[in-house]
Amino acid sequence: MSRLVVVSNRVPLPQPGQPQAGGLAVALSDALSRRGGLWFGWSGEVSEQPDPRPSIRHHEGIDYATLSLSREDYDDFYLGYSNAVIWPVFHFNLGAMDYQRRYSHAYTRVNARFADCLAPLIEPDDTLWIHDYHLMPLARELRERGLRNRIGFFLHIPFPDYDVLRAMPGHRALLEDLCRFDLLGFQTANDRHAFEESATRAIGALVRASGQLRHRNRDLRTGVYPVGVDVAALADLSAQTLTTPAVQRLLDGLGERDLMIGVDRLDYSKGLEQRFRAFEALFDDYPHRRGHTVLMQIASPSRGDIAEYADLRQRLEGLSGHINGVYGDLDWAPLHYLNRTFERGAIMGLYRAARVGVVTPLRDGMNLVAKEFIASQDPDNPGVLVLSDLAGSAAELSDAIRVNPYDTDAIAAGLNQALAMPRPERRRRHERMMAVLHRNDIGAWERRFLDDLGGGHD
């Protein structure tokens, strides 16, 4: 069986005595451990003089090879082209795109540097699995250095429709680059269709059959591989942490009030402003909910060096103060807005305690928060998920209450429906969604992709 090489923008370096953070890191680490392998990417460090060679460390059967970035590359590759150009366009937010030519040059330069450092580490029968939008040119760069290995790519974020994509300078070159992979994986069938249409219209690729393209005398396969979660582990963790002192203090403070919870990165794609306005509309349209409902919104800091994110934080703080000032009472603050990061176990306990999970992004590749919320529920008395139609997970979780994330009145109606839903219906919906989560768990995602890429398994 060939060795697996995983490449991602950030490498989650293992910390002694601490578990891997997140199910995705665990799944990829498990795959690497089974086969013996290498995880390559950015260390997360910014250095004035980055070492031209990767730093390599070995841990539990896996080699971790990492590079630092210069300040210029961090600003122009990571903050610039990756997150001020690709991210907004791929999330259908053209108004937030800030294209500058030096960003494009940095994107090419960093991918070339990755290829220069990675190529000498590759063995002839290695299987390469590249992850996400930062590294779309990497297969071409590696091919130009003589590699003929099987190379797969998985896009964790949405792929935009062609009429959106074409607004991005350099989009044809990116499509050409993506066609140098052997297998492209997407979160949803809509994302795959959008790529195939774009490749056909922009660069003349030929769709020979479903999931099969040909371009410049090369065959390329595409597939749909929705990312899942470790269902059993999350269920166990949520049950354990429900009884921790921090969660119990929250529940004691709530009393008989219903808890609704949202957990997101602080990002304009998450629909947080619309969510806050919908919460306000809940009290206007359903005044019997006043005094009896609390929304806890955790928004972990993200990309604070980008102006749009700092502005978003200020607007959310203003909305939070407005809602609490208008609707709150001496013994009741309706909105608890927390702009910080919390330990994963505490989050799982809060999910289990919540009556409603609120996941209303304006656009999202998958949004694993939706799946984590379902997995963390008490099956005998589960909470209800209110889910955006524009999250990738909506394609699987049809028993959630589905809402248009731009329609604040519809979100408010969905929240009221969730709060009023009788226990038998909540149990039926939860049981059906749990069946989906078990069928498409994190292990199934990894196995299906690597099987289709040709990597094989034990």
Short mmCIF file of C-alpha atoms in Angstrom, two decimals:
data_model
loop_
_atom_site.label_atom_id
_atom_site.label_comp_id
_atom_site.label_asym_id
_atom_site.label_seq_id
_atom_site.Cartn_x
_atom_site.Cartn_y
_atom_site.Cartn_z
CA MET A 1 0.00 0.00 0.00
CA SER A 2 1.35 3.40 -0.99
CA ARG A 3 2.31 6.03 1.54
CA LEU A 4 -0.13 8.92 2.03
CA VAL A 5 1.05 12.52 1.85
CA VAL A 6 -1.41 15.14 3.14
CA VAL A 7 -0.79 18.78 2.25
CA SER A 8 -2.73 21.63 3.85
CA ASN A 9 -2.14 25.32 4.37
CA ARG A 10 -1.88 24.82 8.14
CA VAL A 11 -0.46 21.70 9.78
CA PRO A 12 -1.90 20.91 13.23
CA LEU A 13 1.33 19.94 14.95
CA PRO A 14 0.71 17.44 17.77
CA GLN A 15 1.22 18.72 21.28
CA PRO A 16 2.49 16.25 23.90
CA GLY A 17 -0.30 15.10 26.20
CA GLN A 18 -3.02 16.88 24.21
CA PRO A 19 -5.51 15.37 21.74
CA GLN A 20 -5.71 16.56 18.16
CA ALA A 21 -8.04 19.55 17.82
CA GLY A 22 -11.06 18.73 15.69
CA GLY A 23 -12.44 15.65 13.96
CA LEU A 24 -10.86 16.48 10.62
CA ALA A 25 -7.34 16.50 12.07
CA VAL A 26 -8.07 13.22 13.82
CA ALA A 27 -9.37 11.56 10.63
CA LEU A 28 -6.37 12.61 8.57
CA SER A 29 -3.97 11.60 11.34
CA ASP A 30 -5.63 8.17 11.51
CA ALA A 31 -5.24 7.72 7.75
CA LEU A 32 -1.60 8.75 7.93
CA SER A 33 -0.93 6.44 10.88
CA ARG A 34 -2.46 3.43 9.13
CA ARG A 35 -0.39 3.83 6.01
CA GLY A 36 2.68 5.63 7.28
CA GLY A 37 2.78 9.12 5.91
CA LEU A 38 3.76 12.75 5.76
CA TRP A 39 1.78 15.88 6.62
CA PHE A 40 3.20 18.97 4.91
CA GLY A 41 2.27 22.65 5.12
CA TRP A 42 2.61 25.96 6.91
CA SER A 43 3.52 25.87 10.61
CA GLY A 44 1.47 29.00 11.35
CA GLU A 45 4.63 30.95 12.13
CA VAL A 46 5.69 34.21 10.45
CA SER A 47 9.43 34.79 10.24
CA GLU A 48 11.63 37.61 8.99
CA GLN A 49 13.91 35.05 7.32
CA PRO A 50 12.06 31.76 6.73
CA ASP A 51 14.23 28.66 6.53
CA PRO A 52 14.38 27.48 2.90
CA ARG A 53 14.01 23.87 4.06
CA PRO A 54 11.06 22.42 5.97
CA SER A 55 11.34 21.57 9.63
CA ILE A 56 10.60 17.86 10.06
CA ARG A 57 9.48 16.08 13.20
CA HIS A 58 8.23 12.54 13.76
CA HIS A 59 5.31 11.68 16.02
CA GLU A 60 3.49 8.34 16.35
CA GLY A 61 4.32 7.08 12.87
CA ILE A 62 3.73 10.37 11.05
CA ASP A 63 6.31 12.81 9.70
CA TYR A 64 5.30 16.48 10.00
CA ALA A 65 7.11 18.82 7.61
CA THR A 66 6.39 22.50 8.08
CA LEU A 67 7.46 25.87 6.66
CA SER A 68 7.16 29.36 8.06
CA LEU A 69 6.01 32.30 5.94
CA SER A 70 7.66 35.67 5.53
CA ARG A 71 5.67 38.71 6.62
CA GLU A 72 5.20 39.67 2.96
CA ASP A 73 3.86 36.22 2.05
CA TYR A 74 1.59 36.14 5.08
CA ASP A 75 0.14 39.52 4.12
CA ASP A 76 -0.16 38.93 0.37
CA PHE A 77 -0.67 35.15 0.04
CA TYR A 78 -2.66 34.33 3.17
CA LEU A 79 -4.49 37.55 4.06
CA GLY A 80 -4.39 38.80 0.48
CA TYR A 81 -5.14 36.41 -2.35
CA SER A 82 -6.43 33.51 -0.25
CA ASN A 83 -8.71 35.45 2.09
CA ALA A 84 -9.37 38.79 0.38
CA VAL A 85 -9.90 37.38 -3.13
CA ILE A 86 -10.69 33.64 -3.23
CA TRP A 87 -12.63 33.45 0.05
CA PRO A 88 -15.17 36.21 -0.70
CA VAL A 89 -15.66 35.15 -4.32
CA PHE A 90 -16.16 31.50 -3.44
CA HIS A 91 -18.67 32.60 -0.78
CA PHE A 92 -20.59 34.70 -3.35
CA ASN A 93 -19.56 38.03 -1.80
CA LEU A 94 -18.04 39.95 -4.69
CA GLY A 95 -18.32 43.25 -2.84
CA ALA A 96 -15.73 42.05 -0.31
CA MET A 97 -13.16 41.05 -2.95
CA ASP A 98 -9.99 43.15 -2.76
CA TYR A 99 -7.88 42.12 -5.74
CA GLN A 100 -4.35 43.45 -6.06
CA ARG A 101 -1.81 42.11 -8.52
CA ARG A 102 0.83 41.55 -5.86
CA TYR A 103 -1.61 39.22 -4.10
CA SER A 104 -1.80 37.07 -7.21
CA HIS A 105 2.00 37.02 -7.53
CA ALA A 106 2.32 35.96 -3.88
CA TYR A 107 -0.21 33.15 -4.36
CA THR A 108 1.85 31.76 -7.22
CA ARG A 109 5.13 32.31 -5.36
CA VAL A 110 4.07 30.50 -2.17
CA ASN A 111 2.63 27.54 -4.06
CA ALA A 112 5.89 27.30 -6.01
CA ARG A 113 7.85 27.37 -2.75
CA PHE A 114 5.65 24.64 -1.31
CA ALA A 115 6.34 22.53 -4.40
CA ASP A 116 10.09 23.17 -4.23
CA CYS A 117 10.19 21.99 -0.62
CA LEU A 118 7.73 19.12 -0.98
CA ALA A 119 8.96 17.51 -4.20
CA PRO A 120 12.23 16.13 -2.73
CA LEU A 121 10.25 14.43 0.04
CA ILE A 122 7.96 12.51 -2.33
CA GLU A 123 8.55 8.85 -3.14
CA PRO A 124 7.49 7.40 -6.52
CA ASP A 125 4.46 5.47 -5.22
CA ASP A 126 3.17 8.10 -2.76
CA THR A 127 -0.46 9.21 -2.97
CA LEU A 128 -0.92 12.96 -2.42
CA TRP A 129 -4.05 14.55 -0.92
CA ILE A 130 -4.07 18.36 -1.16
CA HIS A 131 -6.55 20.39 0.89
CA ASP A 132 -8.38 23.61 0.24
CA TYR A 133 -8.34 26.88 -1.61
CA HIS A 134 -4.89 28.09 -0.59
CA LEU A 135 -3.22 25.38 -2.68
CA MET A 136 -5.14 25.09 -5.95
CA PRO A 137 -2.00 25.55 -8.15
CA LEU A 138 0.05 22.95 -6.27
CA ALA A 139 -0.58 19.98 -8.59
CA ARG A 140 0.62 21.98 -11.60
CA GLU A 141 3.71 23.11 -9.70
CA LEU A 142 4.49 19.52 -8.71
CA ARG A 143 3.87 18.20 -12.25
CA GLU A 144 6.28 20.81 -13.61
CA ARG A 145 8.90 19.39 -11.24
CA GLY A 146 8.45 15.93 -12.70
CA LEU A 147 6.04 14.27 -10.26
CA ARG A 148 3.72 11.68 -11.79
CA ASN A 149 2.05 10.53 -8.57
CA ARG A 150 -1.68 10.31 -8.02
CA ILE A 151 -2.74 13.72 -6.66
CA GLY A 152 -6.18 14.46 -5.25
CA PHE A 153 -7.66 17.76 -4.10
CA PHE A 154 -10.53 18.44 -1.71
CA LEU A 155 -12.22 21.84 -1.58
CA HIS A 156 -13.68 22.49 1.87
CA ILE A 157 -15.45 25.73 0.88
CA PRO A 158 -18.20 26.19 -1.76
CA PHE A 159 -17.41 26.48 -5.45
CA PRO A 160 -19.16 29.49 -7.01
CA ASP A 161 -21.34 29.57 -10.10
CA TYR A 162 -19.48 30.58 -13.24
CA ASP A 163 -21.08 34.02 -13.49
CA VAL A 164 -19.68 34.75 -10.02
CA LEU A 165 -16.31 33.10 -10.60
CA ARG A 166 -15.64 35.00 -13.83
CA ALA A 167 -15.52 38.28 -11.86
CA MET A 168 -12.29 37.11 -10.21
CA PRO A 169 -9.14 38.08 -12.12
CA GLY A 170 -7.12 34.97 -12.98
CA HIS A 171 -10.02 32.54 -12.73
CA ARG A 172 -9.11 30.74 -15.96
CA ALA A 173 -5.61 30.00 -14.67
CA LEU A 174 -7.07 28.55 -11.47
CA LEU A 175 -9.40 26.31 -13.46
CA GLU A 176 -6.45 25.15 -15.57
CA ASP A 177 -4.56 24.41 -12.34
CA LEU A 178 -7.42 22.39 -10.89
CA CYS A 179 -7.49 20.25 -14.02
CA ARG A 180 -3.95 19.05 -13.24
CA PHE A 181 -5.25 16.96 -10.32
CA ASP A 182 -6.42 13.39 -10.79
CA LEU A 183 -9.44 13.70 -8.51
CA LEU A 184 -11.31 16.78 -7.30
CA GLY A 185 -13.58 16.40 -4.29
CA PHE A 186 -16.44 18.76 -3.40
CA GLN A 187 -18.82 19.04 -0.46
CA THR A 188 -22.05 18.99 -2.49
CA ALA A 189 -23.35 18.05 -5.92
CA ASN A 190 -24.04 21.76 -6.56
CA ASP A 191 -20.36 22.58 -5.99
CA ARG A 192 -19.25 19.85 -8.39
CA HIS A 193 -21.73 21.00 -11.03
CA ALA A 194 -20.53 24.61 -10.66
CA PHE A 195 -16.91 23.54 -11.24
CA GLU A 196 -17.77 21.39 -14.25
CA GLU A 197 -19.80 24.19 -15.83
CA SER A 198 -16.99 26.70 -15.19
CA ALA A 199 -14.33 24.39 -16.63
CA THR A 200 -16.47 23.80 -19.70
CA ARG A 201 -17.33 27.44 -20.36
CA ALA A 202 -14.03 29.09 -19.41
CA ILE A 203 -11.31 26.68 -20.59
CA GLY A 204 -13.11 24.27 -22.92
CA ALA A 205 -12.96 21.15 -20.75
CA LEU A 206 -15.10 18.27 -21.98
CA VAL A 207 -17.51 16.56 -19.57
CA ARG A 208 -17.48 12.99 -20.84
CA ALA A 209 -19.82 11.55 -18.21
CA SER A 210 -20.95 12.36 -14.69
CA GLY A 211 -17.78 12.98 -12.71
CA GLN A 212 -15.44 12.54 -15.68
CA LEU A 213 -13.73 15.41 -17.54
CA ARG A 214 -11.04 15.62 -20.16
CA HIS A 215 -8.83 18.65 -20.70
CA ARG A 216 -5.57 19.02 -22.62
CA ASN A 217 -5.34 15.26 -23.16
CA ARG A 218 -5.69 14.54 -19.44
CA ASP A 219 -8.54 12.75 -17.70
CA LEU A 220 -9.88 14.19 -14.47
CA ARG A 221 -12.46 12.77 -12.09
CA THR A 222 -14.74 14.73 -9.78
CA GLY A 223 -16.74 13.49 -6.81
CA VAL A 224 -18.98 14.56 -3.94
CA TYR A 225 -17.63 13.76 -0.48
CA PRO A 226 -19.53 15.57 2.31
CA VAL A 227 -17.30 15.96 5.36
CA GLY A 228 -18.70 14.31 8.47
CA VAL A 229 -18.00 14.16 12.19
CA ASP A 230 -17.01 11.47 14.68
CA VAL A 231 -20.55 10.87 15.91
CA ALA A 232 -19.85 8.54 18.85
CA ALA A 233 -16.99 10.65 20.20
CA LEU A 234 -19.06 13.84 20.11
CA ALA A 235 -22.04 12.17 21.78
CA ASP A 236 -19.82 10.89 24.59
CA LEU A 237 -18.05 14.24 25.01
CA SER A 238 -21.29 16.21 25.19
CA ALA A 239 -22.76 13.89 27.81
CA GLN A 240 -19.62 14.13 29.94
CA THR A 241 -19.23 17.91 29.74
CA LEU A 242 -22.90 18.65 30.42
CA THR A 243 -22.16 18.08 34.09
CA THR A 244 -19.05 20.27 34.31
CA PRO A 245 -19.21 23.23 36.72
CA ALA A 246 -19.07 25.84 33.93
CA VAL A 247 -22.03 24.37 32.04
CA GLN A 248 -23.97 23.81 35.24
CA ARG A 249 -23.48 27.45 36.25
CA LEU A 250 -24.94 28.50 32.92
CA LEU A 251 -27.94 26.23 33.36
CA ASP A 252 -28.51 27.47 36.89
CA GLY A 253 -28.47 31.03 35.60
CA LEU A 254 -30.96 30.22 32.85
CA GLY A 255 -33.50 28.74 35.21
CA GLU A 256 -36.58 27.79 33.16
CA ARG A 257 -35.52 29.84 30.14
CA ASP A 258 -34.86 28.20 26.76
CA LEU A 259 -31.28 28.34 25.47
CA MET A 260 -30.53 28.87 21.79
CA ILE A 261 -26.90 28.62 20.72
CA GLY A 262 -24.79 29.66 17.76
CA VAL A 263 -21.07 28.90 17.44
CA ASP A 264 -19.14 30.38 14.53
CA ARG A 265 -15.91 31.97 13.48
CA LEU A 266 -16.26 35.73 13.28
CA ASP A 267 -16.78 35.92 9.52
CA TYR A 268 -19.16 37.79 7.22
CA SER A 269 -20.14 34.50 5.54
CA LYS A 270 -21.76 33.24 8.76
CA GLY A 271 -24.78 35.55 8.62
CA LEU A 272 -24.35 36.81 12.18
CA GLU A 273 -25.83 40.26 11.57
CA GLN A 274 -28.93 38.74 10.01
CA ARG A 275 -29.11 36.25 12.90
CA PHE A 276 -29.07 39.03 15.49
CA ARG A 277 -31.78 40.92 13.63
CA ALA A 278 -33.84 37.72 13.41
CA PHE A 279 -33.51 37.30 17.18
CA GLU A 280 -34.84 40.82 17.59
CA ALA A 281 -37.71 39.98 15.21
CA LEU A 282 -38.52 36.93 17.36
CA PHE A 283 -39.43 39.21 20.26
CA ASP A 284 -41.39 41.60 18.03
CA ASP A 285 -43.35 38.88 16.19
CA TYR A 286 -43.71 36.47 19.12
CA PRO A 287 -43.76 38.66 22.24
CA HIS A 288 -44.56 35.69 24.51
CA ARG A 289 -40.90 34.66 24.00
CA ARG A 290 -39.67 37.76 25.84
CA GLY A 291 -38.16 36.94 29.18
CA HIS A 292 -38.17 33.21 28.39
CA THR A 293 -35.45 32.84 25.73
CA VAL A 294 -31.70 33.42 25.62
CA LEU A 295 -29.43 33.33 22.57
CA MET A 296 -25.79 32.56 23.31
CA GLN A 297 -23.65 33.48 20.32
CA ILE A 298 -20.00 32.47 20.44
CA ALA A 299 -17.97 34.09 17.66
CA SER A 300 -14.31 33.13 17.86
CA PRO A 301 -11.90 35.83 16.57
CA SER A 302 -10.75 35.39 12.99
CA ARG A 303 -8.52 37.30 10.56
CA GLY A 304 -8.47 40.43 12.65
CA ASP A 305 -5.85 41.94 10.31
CA ILE A 306 -8.51 42.26 7.57
CA ALA A 307 -10.56 45.45 7.87
CA GLU A 308 -13.90 43.79 7.03
CA TYR A 309 -13.57 41.51 10.04
CA ALA A 310 -12.79 44.31 12.47
CA ASP A 311 -15.77 46.27 11.12
CA LEU A 312 -18.02 43.23 11.49
CA ARG A 313 -17.00 42.84 15.13
CA GLN A 314 -17.95 46.44 15.86
CA ARG A 315 -21.33 46.08 14.16
CA LEU A 316 -22.15 42.90 16.10
CA GLU A 317 -21.19 44.53 19.39
CA GLY A 318 -23.50 47.43 18.54
CA LEU A 319 -26.40 45.12 17.64
CA SER A 320 -25.88 43.07 20.80
CA GLY A 321 -25.99 46.18 22.99
CA HIS A 322 -29.06 47.45 21.16
CA ILE A 323 -31.01 44.19 21.62
CA ASN A 324 -30.13 43.87 25.29
CA GLY A 325 -30.89 47.53 25.89
CA VAL A 326 -34.30 47.46 24.22
CA TYR A 327 -35.59 44.02 25.24
CA GLY A 328 -33.62 43.09 28.38
CA ASP A 329 -34.76 43.37 31.96
CA LEU A 330 -33.11 43.57 35.37
CA ASP A 331 -32.92 39.78 35.61
CA TRP A 332 -32.73 38.90 31.89
CA ALA A 333 -30.19 39.68 29.16
CA PRO A 334 -31.62 38.10 25.99
CA LEU A 335 -28.38 37.98 23.97
CA HIS A 336 -25.08 36.69 25.32
CA TYR A 337 -22.46 37.60 22.68
CA LEU A 338 -18.99 36.18 23.35
CA ASN A 339 -16.15 37.13 21.03
CA ARG A 340 -13.64 34.53 22.19
CA THR A 341 -12.66 30.91 21.73
CA PHE A 342 -13.82 28.19 24.11
CA GLU A 343 -12.52 24.70 24.81
CA ARG A 344 -14.15 22.08 22.59
CA GLY A 345 -15.59 20.04 25.45
CA ALA A 346 -17.39 23.04 26.92
CA ILE A 347 -18.95 23.77 23.52
CA MET A 348 -20.25 20.21 23.26
CA GLY A 349 -21.85 20.51 26.70
CA LEU A 350 -23.53 23.77 25.69
CA TYR A 351 -24.89 22.12 22.54
CA ARG A 352 -26.44 19.36 24.63
CA ALA A 353 -27.99 21.87 27.01
CA ALA A 354 -29.50 24.00 24.23
CA ARG A 355 -33.10 23.77 23.09
CA VAL A 356 -32.22 25.18 19.66
CA GLY A 357 -29.05 25.22 17.56
CA VAL A 358 -28.85 28.19 15.17
CA VAL A 359 -26.71 27.67 12.05
CA THR A 360 -27.60 30.31 9.46
CA PRO A 361 -24.59 31.09 7.23
CA LEU A 362 -25.10 33.15 4.09
CA ARG A 363 -22.95 30.55 2.33
CA ASP A 364 -20.89 27.65 3.63
CA GLY A 365 -19.11 24.64 2.20
CA MET A 366 -20.51 22.27 4.83
CA ASN A 367 -20.68 23.84 8.32
CA LEU A 368 -19.81 21.06 10.71
CA VAL A 369 -21.38 22.97 13.62
CA ALA A 370 -24.75 21.74 12.35
CA LYS A 371 -23.61 18.13 12.50
CA GLU A 372 -21.87 18.58 15.84
CA PHE A 373 -25.06 20.01 17.33
CA ILE A 374 -27.11 17.01 16.18
CA ALA A 375 -24.50 14.51 17.39
CA SER A 376 -24.34 16.12 20.84
CA GLN A 377 -28.07 15.92 21.62
CA ASP A 378 -29.75 13.70 24.19
CA PRO A 379 -31.70 11.29 21.92
CA ASP A 380 -34.55 11.09 24.45
CA ASN A 381 -35.01 14.88 24.63
CA PRO A 382 -33.13 16.44 21.71
CA GLY A 383 -32.87 20.06 20.70
CA VAL A 384 -33.89 21.35 17.28
CA LEU A 385 -31.57 22.58 14.52
CA VAL A 386 -32.47 25.74 12.58
CA LEU A 387 -30.34 25.57 9.44
CA SER A 388 -29.61 27.83 6.49
CA ASP A 389 -30.62 26.55 3.08
CA LEU A 390 -27.25 27.83 1.85
CA ALA A 391 -25.10 25.66 4.12
CA GLY A 392 -23.67 22.56 2.49
CA SER A 393 -25.02 20.44 5.33
CA ALA A 394 -28.59 21.35 4.29
CA ALA A 395 -28.22 18.87 1.42
CA GLU A 396 -28.08 16.07 4.01
CA LEU A 397 -30.04 17.36 7.02
CA SER A 398 -33.51 17.66 5.57
CA ASP A 399 -35.13 17.21 9.00
CA ALA A 400 -33.69 20.48 10.28
CA ILE A 401 -35.90 23.56 10.15
CA ARG A 402 -34.60 25.11 6.94
CA VAL A 403 -34.56 28.89 6.50
CA ASN A 404 -33.40 31.53 4.05
CA PRO A 405 -30.50 33.23 5.90
CA TYR A 406 -31.28 36.60 4.31
CA ASP A 407 -34.92 36.59 5.49
CA THR A 408 -34.86 37.67 9.13
CA ASP A 409 -38.62 37.21 9.57
CA ALA A 410 -38.38 33.65 8.23
CA ILE A 411 -35.51 32.91 10.63
CA ALA A 412 -37.58 34.29 13.51
CA ALA A 413 -40.48 32.05 12.48
CA GLY A 414 -38.11 29.09 12.33
CA LEU A 415 -36.81 29.85 15.82
CA ASN A 416 -40.35 30.04 17.18
CA GLN A 417 -41.25 26.76 15.44
CA ALA A 418 -38.19 25.10 16.99
CA LEU A 419 -39.05 26.35 20.48
CA ALA A 420 -42.63 25.13 20.14
CA MET A 421 -41.87 21.73 18.61
CA PRO A 422 -43.29 18.84 20.68
CA ARG A 423 -40.96 16.19 22.01
CA PRO A 424 -42.16 13.28 19.79
CA GLU A 425 -41.47 15.30 16.64
CA ARG A 426 -38.09 16.41 17.95
CA ARG A 427 -37.15 12.78 18.57
CA ARG A 428 -38.28 11.66 15.11
CA ARG A 429 -36.32 14.38 13.37
CA HIS A 430 -33.22 13.76 15.47
CA GLU A 431 -33.29 10.00 14.84
CA ARG A 432 -33.43 10.50 11.07
CA MET A 433 -30.60 13.04 11.08
CA MET A 434 -28.44 10.81 13.28
CA ALA A 435 -28.84 8.04 10.70
CA VAL A 436 -27.43 10.41 8.08
CA LEU A 437 -24.53 11.39 10.35
CA HIS A 438 -23.61 7.74 10.97
CA ARG A 439 -23.77 6.96 7.25
CA ASN A 440 -21.58 9.92 6.28
CA ASP A 441 -19.25 10.14 9.26
CA ILE A 442 -15.68 11.45 9.15
CA GLY A 443 -14.23 7.99 8.56
CA ALA A 444 -16.52 7.36 5.58
CA TRP A 445 -15.46 10.69 4.05
CA GLU A 446 -11.76 9.81 4.23
CA ARG A 447 -12.25 6.23 2.97
CA ARG A 448 -14.43 7.19 0.01
CA PHE A 449 -12.07 9.88 -1.20
CA LEU A 450 -8.92 7.79 -0.95
CA ASP A 451 -10.62 4.76 -2.51
CA ASP A 452 -11.64 6.87 -5.50
CA LEU A 453 -8.18 8.41 -5.72
CA GLY A 454 -6.73 4.91 -5.81
CA GLY A 455 -4.96 4.94 -2.50
CA GLY A 456 -6.45 1.73 -1.12
CA HIS A 457 -7.09 0.71 2.49
CA ASP A 458 -6.37 -2.09 4.89
#
